Structures are given as C-alpha cells and as structure tokens.
Coordinates of C-alpha atoms and ligand atoms in Angstrom, one line a residue:
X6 CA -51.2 0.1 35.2
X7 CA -50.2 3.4 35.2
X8 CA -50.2 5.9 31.8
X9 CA -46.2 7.0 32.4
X10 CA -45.5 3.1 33.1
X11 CA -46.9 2.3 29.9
X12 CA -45.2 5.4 28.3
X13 CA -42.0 4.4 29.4
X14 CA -42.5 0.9 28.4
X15 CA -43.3 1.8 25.0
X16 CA -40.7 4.0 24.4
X17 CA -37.9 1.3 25.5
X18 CA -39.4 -1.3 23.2
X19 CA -39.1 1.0 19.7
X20 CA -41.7 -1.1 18.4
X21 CA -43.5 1.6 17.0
X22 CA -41.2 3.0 15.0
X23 CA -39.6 -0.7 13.2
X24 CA -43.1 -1.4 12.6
X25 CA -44.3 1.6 11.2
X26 CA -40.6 1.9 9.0
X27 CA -41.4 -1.9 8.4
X28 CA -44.8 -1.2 6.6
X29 CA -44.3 2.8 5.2
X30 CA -41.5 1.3 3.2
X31 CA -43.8 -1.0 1.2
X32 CA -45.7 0.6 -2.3
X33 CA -49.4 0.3 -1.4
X34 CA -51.2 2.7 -3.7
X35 CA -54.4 2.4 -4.4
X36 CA -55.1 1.7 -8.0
X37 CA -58.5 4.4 -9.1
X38 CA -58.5 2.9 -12.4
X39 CA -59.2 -1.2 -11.6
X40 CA -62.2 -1.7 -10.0
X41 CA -61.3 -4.8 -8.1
X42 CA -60.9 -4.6 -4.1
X43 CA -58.3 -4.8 -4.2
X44 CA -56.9 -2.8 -6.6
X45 CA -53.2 -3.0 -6.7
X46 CA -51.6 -6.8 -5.6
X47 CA -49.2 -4.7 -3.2
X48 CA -52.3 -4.4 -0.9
X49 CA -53.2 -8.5 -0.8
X50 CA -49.0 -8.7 -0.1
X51 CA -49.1 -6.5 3.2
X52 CA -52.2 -7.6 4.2
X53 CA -50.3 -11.4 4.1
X54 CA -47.3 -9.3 6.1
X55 CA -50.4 -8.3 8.7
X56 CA -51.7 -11.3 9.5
X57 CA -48.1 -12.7 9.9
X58 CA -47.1 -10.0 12.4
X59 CA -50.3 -10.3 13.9
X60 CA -50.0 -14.0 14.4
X61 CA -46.3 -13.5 15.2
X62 CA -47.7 -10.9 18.7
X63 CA -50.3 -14.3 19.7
X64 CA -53.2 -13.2 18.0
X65 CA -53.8 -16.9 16.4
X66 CA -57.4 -16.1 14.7
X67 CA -55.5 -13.1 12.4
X68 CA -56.6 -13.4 8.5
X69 CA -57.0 -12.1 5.3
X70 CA -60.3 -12.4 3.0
X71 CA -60.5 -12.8 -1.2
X72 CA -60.9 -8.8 -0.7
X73 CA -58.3 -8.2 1.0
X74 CA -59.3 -7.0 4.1
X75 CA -57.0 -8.1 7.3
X76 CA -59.5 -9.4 10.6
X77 CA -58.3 -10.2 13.9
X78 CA -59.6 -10.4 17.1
X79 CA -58.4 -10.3 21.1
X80 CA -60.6 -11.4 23.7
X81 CA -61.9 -9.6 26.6
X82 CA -59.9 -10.5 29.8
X83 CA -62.9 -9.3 32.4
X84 CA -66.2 -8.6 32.7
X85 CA -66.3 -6.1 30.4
X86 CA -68.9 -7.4 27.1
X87 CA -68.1 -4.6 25.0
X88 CA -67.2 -5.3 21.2
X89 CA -65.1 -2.9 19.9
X90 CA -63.4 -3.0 16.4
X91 CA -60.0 -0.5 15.6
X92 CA -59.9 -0.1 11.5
X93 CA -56.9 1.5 9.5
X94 CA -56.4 1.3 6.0
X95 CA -53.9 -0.1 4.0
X96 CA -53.5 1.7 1.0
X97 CA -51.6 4.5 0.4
X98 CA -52.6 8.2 -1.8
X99 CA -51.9 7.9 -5.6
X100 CA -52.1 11.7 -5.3
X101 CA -48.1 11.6 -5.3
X102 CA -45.2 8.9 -6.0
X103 CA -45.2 6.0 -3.7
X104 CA -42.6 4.1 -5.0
X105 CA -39.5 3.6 -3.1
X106 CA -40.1 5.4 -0.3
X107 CA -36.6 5.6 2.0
X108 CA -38.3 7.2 5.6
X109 CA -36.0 9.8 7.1
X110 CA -35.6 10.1 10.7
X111 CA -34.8 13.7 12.0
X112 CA -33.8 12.4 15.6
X113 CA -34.0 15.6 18.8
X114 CA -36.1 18.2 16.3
X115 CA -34.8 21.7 17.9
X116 CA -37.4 24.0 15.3
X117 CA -36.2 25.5 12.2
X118 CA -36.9 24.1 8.8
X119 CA -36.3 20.2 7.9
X120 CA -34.9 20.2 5.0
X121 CA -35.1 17.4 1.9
X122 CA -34.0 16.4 -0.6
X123 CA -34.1 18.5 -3.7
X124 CA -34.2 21.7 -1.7
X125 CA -37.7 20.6 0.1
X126 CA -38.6 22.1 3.1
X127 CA -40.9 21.6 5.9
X128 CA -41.1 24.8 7.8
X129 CA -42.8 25.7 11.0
X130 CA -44.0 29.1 9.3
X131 CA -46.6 26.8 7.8
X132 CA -46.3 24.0 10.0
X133 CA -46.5 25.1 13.2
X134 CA -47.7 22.0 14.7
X135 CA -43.8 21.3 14.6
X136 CA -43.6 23.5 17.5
X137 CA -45.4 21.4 19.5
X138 CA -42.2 18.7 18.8
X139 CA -39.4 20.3 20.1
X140 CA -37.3 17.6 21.3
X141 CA -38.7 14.6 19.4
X142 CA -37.8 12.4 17.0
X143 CA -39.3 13.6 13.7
X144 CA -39.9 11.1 10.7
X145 CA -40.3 12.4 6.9
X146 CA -39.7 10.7 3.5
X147 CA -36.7 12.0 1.6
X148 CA -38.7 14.8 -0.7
X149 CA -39.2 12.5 -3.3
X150 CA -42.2 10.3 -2.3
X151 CA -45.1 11.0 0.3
X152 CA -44.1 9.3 3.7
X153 CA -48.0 6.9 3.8
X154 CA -48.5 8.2 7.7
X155 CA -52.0 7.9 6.3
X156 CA -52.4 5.3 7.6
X157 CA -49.4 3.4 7.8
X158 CA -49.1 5.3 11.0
X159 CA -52.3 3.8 12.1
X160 CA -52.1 0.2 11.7
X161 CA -48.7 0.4 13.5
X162 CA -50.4 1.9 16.5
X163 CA -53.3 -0.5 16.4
X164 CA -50.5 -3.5 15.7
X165 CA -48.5 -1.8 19.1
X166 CA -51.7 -1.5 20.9
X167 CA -52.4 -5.2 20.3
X168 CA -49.2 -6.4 21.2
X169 CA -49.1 -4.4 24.4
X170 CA -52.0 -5.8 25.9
X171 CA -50.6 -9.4 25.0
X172 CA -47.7 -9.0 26.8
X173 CA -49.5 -7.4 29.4
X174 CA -52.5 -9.3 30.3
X175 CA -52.6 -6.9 34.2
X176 CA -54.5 -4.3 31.7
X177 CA -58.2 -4.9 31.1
X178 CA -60.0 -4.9 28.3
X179 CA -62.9 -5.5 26.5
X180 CA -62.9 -7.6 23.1
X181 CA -61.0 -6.4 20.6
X182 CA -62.0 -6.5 16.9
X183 CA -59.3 -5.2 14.7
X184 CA -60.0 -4.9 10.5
X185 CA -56.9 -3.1 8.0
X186 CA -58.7 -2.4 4.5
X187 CA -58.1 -2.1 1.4
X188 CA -58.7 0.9 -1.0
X189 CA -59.8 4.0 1.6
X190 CA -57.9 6.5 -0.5
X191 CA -60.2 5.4 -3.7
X192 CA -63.3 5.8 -1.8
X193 CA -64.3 2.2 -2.6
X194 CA -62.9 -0.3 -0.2
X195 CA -65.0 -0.1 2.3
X196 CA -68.3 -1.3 0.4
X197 CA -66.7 -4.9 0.6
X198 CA -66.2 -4.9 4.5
X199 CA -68.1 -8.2 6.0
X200 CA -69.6 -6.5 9.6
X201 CA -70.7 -9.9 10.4
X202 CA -67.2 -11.2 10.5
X203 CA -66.2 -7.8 12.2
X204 CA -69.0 -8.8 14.7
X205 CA -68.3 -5.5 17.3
X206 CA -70.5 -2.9 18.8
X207 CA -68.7 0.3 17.0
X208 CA -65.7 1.1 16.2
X209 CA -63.1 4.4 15.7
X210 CA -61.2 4.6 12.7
X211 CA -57.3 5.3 13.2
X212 CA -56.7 8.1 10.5
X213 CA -56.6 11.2 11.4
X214 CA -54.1 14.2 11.6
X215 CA -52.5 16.0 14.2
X216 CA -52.2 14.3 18.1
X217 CA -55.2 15.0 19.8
X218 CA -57.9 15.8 17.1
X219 CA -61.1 14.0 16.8
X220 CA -63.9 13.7 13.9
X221 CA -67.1 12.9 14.9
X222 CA -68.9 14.8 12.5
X223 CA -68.7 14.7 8.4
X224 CA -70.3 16.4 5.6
X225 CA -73.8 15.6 4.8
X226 CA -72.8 15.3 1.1
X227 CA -75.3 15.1 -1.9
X228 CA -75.2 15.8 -5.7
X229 CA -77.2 17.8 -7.7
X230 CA -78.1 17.9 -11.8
X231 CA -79.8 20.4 -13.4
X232 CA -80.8 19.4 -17.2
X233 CA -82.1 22.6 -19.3
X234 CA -84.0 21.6 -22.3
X235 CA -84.1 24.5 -24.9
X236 CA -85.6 24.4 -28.7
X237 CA -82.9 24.7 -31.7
X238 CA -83.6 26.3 -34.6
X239 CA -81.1 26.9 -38.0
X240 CA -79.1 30.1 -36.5
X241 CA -79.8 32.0 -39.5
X242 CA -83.9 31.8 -39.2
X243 CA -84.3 31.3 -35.3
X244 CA -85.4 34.7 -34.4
X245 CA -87.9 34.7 -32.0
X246 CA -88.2 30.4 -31.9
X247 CA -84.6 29.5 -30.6
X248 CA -84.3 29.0 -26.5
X249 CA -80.3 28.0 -25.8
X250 CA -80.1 25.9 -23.2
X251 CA -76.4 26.8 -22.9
X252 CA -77.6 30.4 -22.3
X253 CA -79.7 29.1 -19.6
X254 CA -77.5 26.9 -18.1
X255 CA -74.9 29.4 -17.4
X256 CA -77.0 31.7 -16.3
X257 CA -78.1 29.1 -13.7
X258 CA -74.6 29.2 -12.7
X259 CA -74.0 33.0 -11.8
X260 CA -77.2 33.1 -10.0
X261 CA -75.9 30.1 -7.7
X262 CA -74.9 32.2 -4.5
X263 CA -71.1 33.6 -4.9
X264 CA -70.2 33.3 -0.8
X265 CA -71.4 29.3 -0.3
X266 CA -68.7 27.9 -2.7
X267 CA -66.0 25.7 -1.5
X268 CA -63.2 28.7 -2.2
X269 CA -65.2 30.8 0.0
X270 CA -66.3 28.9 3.1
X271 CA -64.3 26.8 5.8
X272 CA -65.1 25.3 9.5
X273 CA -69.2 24.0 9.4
X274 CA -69.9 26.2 6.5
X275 CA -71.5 24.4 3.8
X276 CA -71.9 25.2 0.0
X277 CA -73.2 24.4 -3.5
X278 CA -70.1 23.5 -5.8
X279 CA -70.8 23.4 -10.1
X280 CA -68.5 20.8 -11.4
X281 CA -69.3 20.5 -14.8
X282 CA -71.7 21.8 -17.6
X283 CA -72.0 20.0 -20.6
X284 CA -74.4 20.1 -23.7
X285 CA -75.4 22.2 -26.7
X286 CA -78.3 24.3 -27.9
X287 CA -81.0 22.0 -27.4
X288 CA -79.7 20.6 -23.7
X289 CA -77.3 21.4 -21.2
X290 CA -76.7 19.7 -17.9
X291 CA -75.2 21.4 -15.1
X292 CA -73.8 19.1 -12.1
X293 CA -73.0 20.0 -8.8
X294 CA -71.9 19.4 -5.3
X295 CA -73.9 20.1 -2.6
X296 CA -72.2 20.2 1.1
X297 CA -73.3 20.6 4.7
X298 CA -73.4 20.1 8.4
X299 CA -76.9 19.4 9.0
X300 CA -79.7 18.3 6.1
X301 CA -81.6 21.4 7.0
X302 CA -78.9 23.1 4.9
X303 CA -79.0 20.8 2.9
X304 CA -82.7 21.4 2.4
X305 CA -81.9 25.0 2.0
X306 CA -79.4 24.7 -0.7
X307 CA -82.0 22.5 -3.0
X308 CA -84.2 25.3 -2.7
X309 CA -82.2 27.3 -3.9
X310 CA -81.3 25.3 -6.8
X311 CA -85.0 24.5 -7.8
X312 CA -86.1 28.2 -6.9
X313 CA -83.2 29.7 -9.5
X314 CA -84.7 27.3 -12.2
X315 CA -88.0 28.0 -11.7
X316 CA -87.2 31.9 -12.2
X317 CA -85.7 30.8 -15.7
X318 CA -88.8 29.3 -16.3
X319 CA -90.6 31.8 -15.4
X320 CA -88.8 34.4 -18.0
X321 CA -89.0 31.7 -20.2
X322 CA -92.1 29.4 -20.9
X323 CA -90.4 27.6 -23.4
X324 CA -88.0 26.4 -21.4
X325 CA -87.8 22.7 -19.6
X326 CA -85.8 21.7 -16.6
X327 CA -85.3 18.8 -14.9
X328 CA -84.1 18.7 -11.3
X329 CA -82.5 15.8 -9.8
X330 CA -80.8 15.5 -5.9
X331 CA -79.4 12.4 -4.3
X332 CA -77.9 11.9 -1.3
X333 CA -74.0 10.3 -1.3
X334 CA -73.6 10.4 2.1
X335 CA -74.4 11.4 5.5
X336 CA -73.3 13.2 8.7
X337 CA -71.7 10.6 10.9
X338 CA -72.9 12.8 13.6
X339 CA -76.7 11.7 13.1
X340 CA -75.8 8.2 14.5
X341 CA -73.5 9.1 17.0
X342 CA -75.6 11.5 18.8
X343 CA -77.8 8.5 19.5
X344 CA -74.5 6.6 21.0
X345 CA -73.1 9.2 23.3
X346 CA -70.8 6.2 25.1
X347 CA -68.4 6.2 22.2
X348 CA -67.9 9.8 22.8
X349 CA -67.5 9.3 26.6
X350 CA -64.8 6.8 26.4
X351 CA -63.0 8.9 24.2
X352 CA -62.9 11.8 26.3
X353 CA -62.4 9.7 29.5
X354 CA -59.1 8.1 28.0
X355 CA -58.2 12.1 27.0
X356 CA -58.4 12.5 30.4
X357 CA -56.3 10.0 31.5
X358 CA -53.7 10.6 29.7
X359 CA -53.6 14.4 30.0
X360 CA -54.9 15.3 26.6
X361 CA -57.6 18.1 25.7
X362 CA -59.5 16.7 22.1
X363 CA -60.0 19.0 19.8
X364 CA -62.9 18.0 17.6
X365 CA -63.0 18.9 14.2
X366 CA -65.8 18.9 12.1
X367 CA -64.9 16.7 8.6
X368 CA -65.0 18.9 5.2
X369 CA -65.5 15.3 3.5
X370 CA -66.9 12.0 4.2
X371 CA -64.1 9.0 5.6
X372 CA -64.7 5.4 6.0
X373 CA -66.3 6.1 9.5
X374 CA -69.2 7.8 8.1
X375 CA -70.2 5.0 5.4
X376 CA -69.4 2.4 8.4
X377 CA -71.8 4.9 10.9
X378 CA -74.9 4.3 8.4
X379 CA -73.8 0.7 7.4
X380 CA -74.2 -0.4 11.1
X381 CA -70.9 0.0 12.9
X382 CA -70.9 3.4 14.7
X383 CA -67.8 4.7 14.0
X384 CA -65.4 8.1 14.7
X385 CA -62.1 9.1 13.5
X386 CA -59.4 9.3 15.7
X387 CA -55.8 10.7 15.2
X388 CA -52.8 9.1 14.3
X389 CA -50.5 12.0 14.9
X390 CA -49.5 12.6 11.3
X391 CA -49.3 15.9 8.9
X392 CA -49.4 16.9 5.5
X393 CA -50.7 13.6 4.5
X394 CA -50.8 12.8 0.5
X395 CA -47.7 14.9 -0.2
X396 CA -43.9 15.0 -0.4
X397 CA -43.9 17.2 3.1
X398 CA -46.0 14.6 5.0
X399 CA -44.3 14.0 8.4
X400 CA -45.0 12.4 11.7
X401 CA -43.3 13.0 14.8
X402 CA -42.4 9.0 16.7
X403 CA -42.9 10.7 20.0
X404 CA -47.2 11.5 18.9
X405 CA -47.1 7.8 17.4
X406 CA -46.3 5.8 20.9
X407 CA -48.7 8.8 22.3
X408 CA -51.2 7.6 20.1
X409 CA -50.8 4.3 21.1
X410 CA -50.7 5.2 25.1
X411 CA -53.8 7.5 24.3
X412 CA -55.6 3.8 22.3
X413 CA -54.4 1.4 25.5
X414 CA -55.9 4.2 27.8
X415 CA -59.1 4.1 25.4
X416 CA -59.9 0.1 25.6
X417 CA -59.6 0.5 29.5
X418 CA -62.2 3.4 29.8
X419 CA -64.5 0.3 28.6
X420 CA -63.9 -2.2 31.3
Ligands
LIG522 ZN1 -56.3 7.9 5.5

C-alpha cells in the first residue's frame, strides 16, 4: 500500500488524536517515593484501559501482569520470522502537576506565540521546531499542567499502528510484540519487564522528541566516590598532627578539571560531575558522576580521579583515600553496532516515507539502553513531541499520524 494512501487514511479516521486525548487526560504520575512497580494505582487503571482498547482493535491475547506492565502481540501475516517488540511507557513526569490535565487543541497553527493560560507562552523564538508546523493542528495543555506527550503520545501511535494493520491485513508484517510499562520516568520500571513473555528479537522504544530524531547511542554512565581519611586532633593542640579530610576533600574538588562538567559541555562531550561532599575532620566522602560516549573516556576520567588523589597523597603521607567506581549503565551503542539490521530498517522506512533521521546522541540513559544490555536490543525512536515534563510541552497531531505512517512503513521494511 502506498505511504500517501495510508496518510490519507489515517488522517480521515482521527484515531490518533481521540486516543491520545483519551489517555493524556488520565493522572499517571509516577510515584519516586513508593517503591512498588507500580507505583501510583492510576498506572494498573490505564493499563486495564490498554488492554481493553487493545482487545477492542482484535488483538485477543492483550494483558496486564501483577506489575503492571501491558503485553500484546500481532502475528506475522507472511514469511517474514522477525520478532519485533514496540515499548512506550505509561507513566507520566512528577517533575510538574499532572492532575487534571484539559489538552488544548490550537487547530491551522499560522506561527507566532501560543498563548496559555496564565499569560504562558510557547514561542517559536525558543521553539523553532514550531516552524516546521505551519498549518497543523497543534495540541498543548492549558498552562497549568504538563500535556504527558511523553509518552502518552507514544502508546497512541503504537495503539494506531496496531489497529491499522488489523484493519488492513494487504500490509505485511512481521510479528508484532507490543509492551506499555510502568514507572520509566522513576528510572525503575523497567527492572520488572518479563523478556520471556516479550519473546521478540529487539525492539525500538517510542519516546523521543521532535519528528524525525533517533537515539541509538546513550551515555556510558558510572559513579564515582572518593573517601579521604584524615587524623583529628583537639583544635587547640593539633599543630603539626591534625590532617582535615575536609581540606582534602575540597581540594579534590577544584583540581577536578573546570571544562568537563555538565554546565560546560554538550553534544558527545562527556564530564566528571561532584554531587555531594559530606563528612568532618577525620572523613569526608566526595561523590560524583562520571559521563561519556565511549568507556575509553570513561577510562580517562578515572584516571584522573585516582591520579588527583594520589598527588594529595603524595603532599601528604598521612593521608588515606579510598577510591571506588562502578558502572550504572552503558552505551546502547555497544550492542547495536553488533546488530546493524535494526538500524537498516530504520533508515529504509525514513526513506520511504521521505524523512532524513537525525540521530542524536542521548545525554542520559532511557529504558532502551537497560533493555540493550538486558537482551532486547533496543533504540529510541520519536514520538514527535516537545518540551516534555513541563507546562510548555506540545505536540503537533499532524507529526503524531506521521509517526505512525513513519512505524507502519517501519514493520514493512522487515518483511
Ligand atoms: Zn518518556
């Protein structure tokens, strides 16, 4: 079938946007606080809502787990083997309010500022992807609550995507494994996902930003701690015997490089990040973030930590330090370079439908990443929103049933 047929098709049926209104209405917040998956009962409700709709579109095998995480499944209808599994989560930021959220609909956008409630703008001066939506329909919450585009956005495309091929069995496709989880924004949820149940080959998450852009690379991202263990003496009487591991512990800090911080660095640069020093006379601990593209720079950065301390050392004998590194979590990148295909049918399904991909490097970590070392190779693609986690968060309807044109063009560049 052809990409404007399907376009066109889409665009009739409106589906996209009642679904995504449907679920962006509902309070899913994540909950940091309780550390049950899920953490807020909201999430276990829509999940219940998903696996109605999904059996509602003929997807019979649709259900939710004791976690709360939503699995479904759509056979192949050829030859094609190929297992591949579309994730979105179903949580919402707790960054900003959630509750009550009333979506806006600015209908034949013609530039300028969007204005909110409250005197809230959203202005192509600092959004000037809103150029690139001159004519379309243009959705925003009403400046009171974030809009939950991440990733309600998402599961409606996958949900549209899904139905789509249902009611039009003349498009092939390989199986389909579809999961909605719980918890992303918390960092958490995805610990509890059963790949076994998931049973696919890889997968691309659907939560990213702006039409069009791509993540198939991620921090390498590890922590560092740095314990200084001085002598303490009676201030009055401690000349020459006292060593303040505070003194020590600070002076770590300045020698830590001053351009590889995170306010200094942006794109694939990487850097070492303090985030806390605690401790007294006797022992202070200094804890820190270490961030890079590659684990050579990684490797670089530790050097430089244990070098620094060993120069403390060195001016003072006295002193003790203890180093410790660990790993959190890894460049996505590492596994995918070893699984080029999933690249390939992204960029043949850009083709297809007209689109140039504009990958962009993660300054962070998403669920694809843990997924990528847990087993299921996994990119991040877009969902066509902006802004996300904020009162200005928008998403233009026209990108959305893109998104899902650019997802029914994906599953066929597999068969
Ligand atoms: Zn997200």
């Amino acid at each position: 079938m052809h990409i404007s047929t399907i376009q066109d098709a889409l665009q009739k049926n409106n589906q996209v946007l009642q679904r995504f209104i449907k679920y962006a209405q509902l309070d899913t917040a994540s909950n940091p606080a309780n550390d049950a998956c899920p953490s807020t009962p909201a999430q276990l409700k829509f999940a219940e809502i998903l696996v109605q709709d999904l059996k509602e579109i003929g997807i019979s095998d649709a259900y939710v787990d004791k976690k709360g995480f939503v699995y479904a499944s759509l056979p192949s209808n050829c030859s094609s083997a190929i297992k591949v599994a579309f994730l979105a989560h179903m949580d919402v930021s707790f960054d900003f309010n959630s509750e009550n959220i009333k979506p806006v609909i600015h209908k034949n956008y013609q530039g300028g500022p969007l204005r909110l409630s409250g005197g809230l703008t959203i202005d192509p001066a600092d959004n000037p992807h809103l150029m690139d939506c001159i004519g379309e329909s243009i959705i925003t919450a009403d400046g009171t609550t974030l809009l939950g585009a991440d990733d309600k956005a998402g599961i409606a495309e996958i949900m549209e995507m899904l139905a789509f091929l249902i009611k039009t069995p003349e498009i092939k496709r390989p199986h389909i494994k579809v999961c909605f989880t719980p918890d992303e924004e918390k960092g958490t949820g995805i610990n509890d996902i059963d790949l076994d149940k998931l049973d696919a080959d890889f997968g691309y998450t659907v939560d990213g930003g702006i039409y069009g852009e791509v993540n198939m690379e991620n921090f390498d991202a590890y922590s560092g701690k740095v314990t200084f263990h001085g002598i303490n003496f009676h201030p009055g009487h401690s000349k020459g015997m006292m060593v303040n591991a505070i003194r020590y512990a600070s002076r770590f800090v300045e020698l830590l490089p001053a351009h590889e911080t995170p306010e200094t660095t942006e794109g694939r640069q990487g850097f070492i990040h303090p985030t806390s020093i605690h401790g007294d006379t006797s022992s202070a601990e200094v804890k820190m973030l270490l961030r890079a593209f590659s684990l050579s720079e990684i490797k670089r950065f530790e050097e430089i930590i244990r070098k620094t301390t060993e120069m403390l050392v060195a001016q003072e004998p006295r002193l003790k330090v203890d180093v410790e590194i660990k790993e959190s979590y890894r460049n996505m990148v590492e596994v995918l370079k070893e699984r080029r295909e999933i690249g390939t049918y992204l960029e043949e399904a850009a083709k297809n439908v007209g689109l140039a991909l504009n990958h962009l490097p993660i300054r962070g970590g998403t669920d694809g990443s843990r997924l990528s070392f847990m087993g299921l190779p996994c990119p991040n693609i877009f969902t066509g929103g902006v802004n996300f986690h904020s009162p200005k968060e928008w998403i233009s309807l026209d990108k959305m049933v893109l998104t899902t044109v650019f997802l029914l063009a994906l599953v066929q560049s597999m068969t």
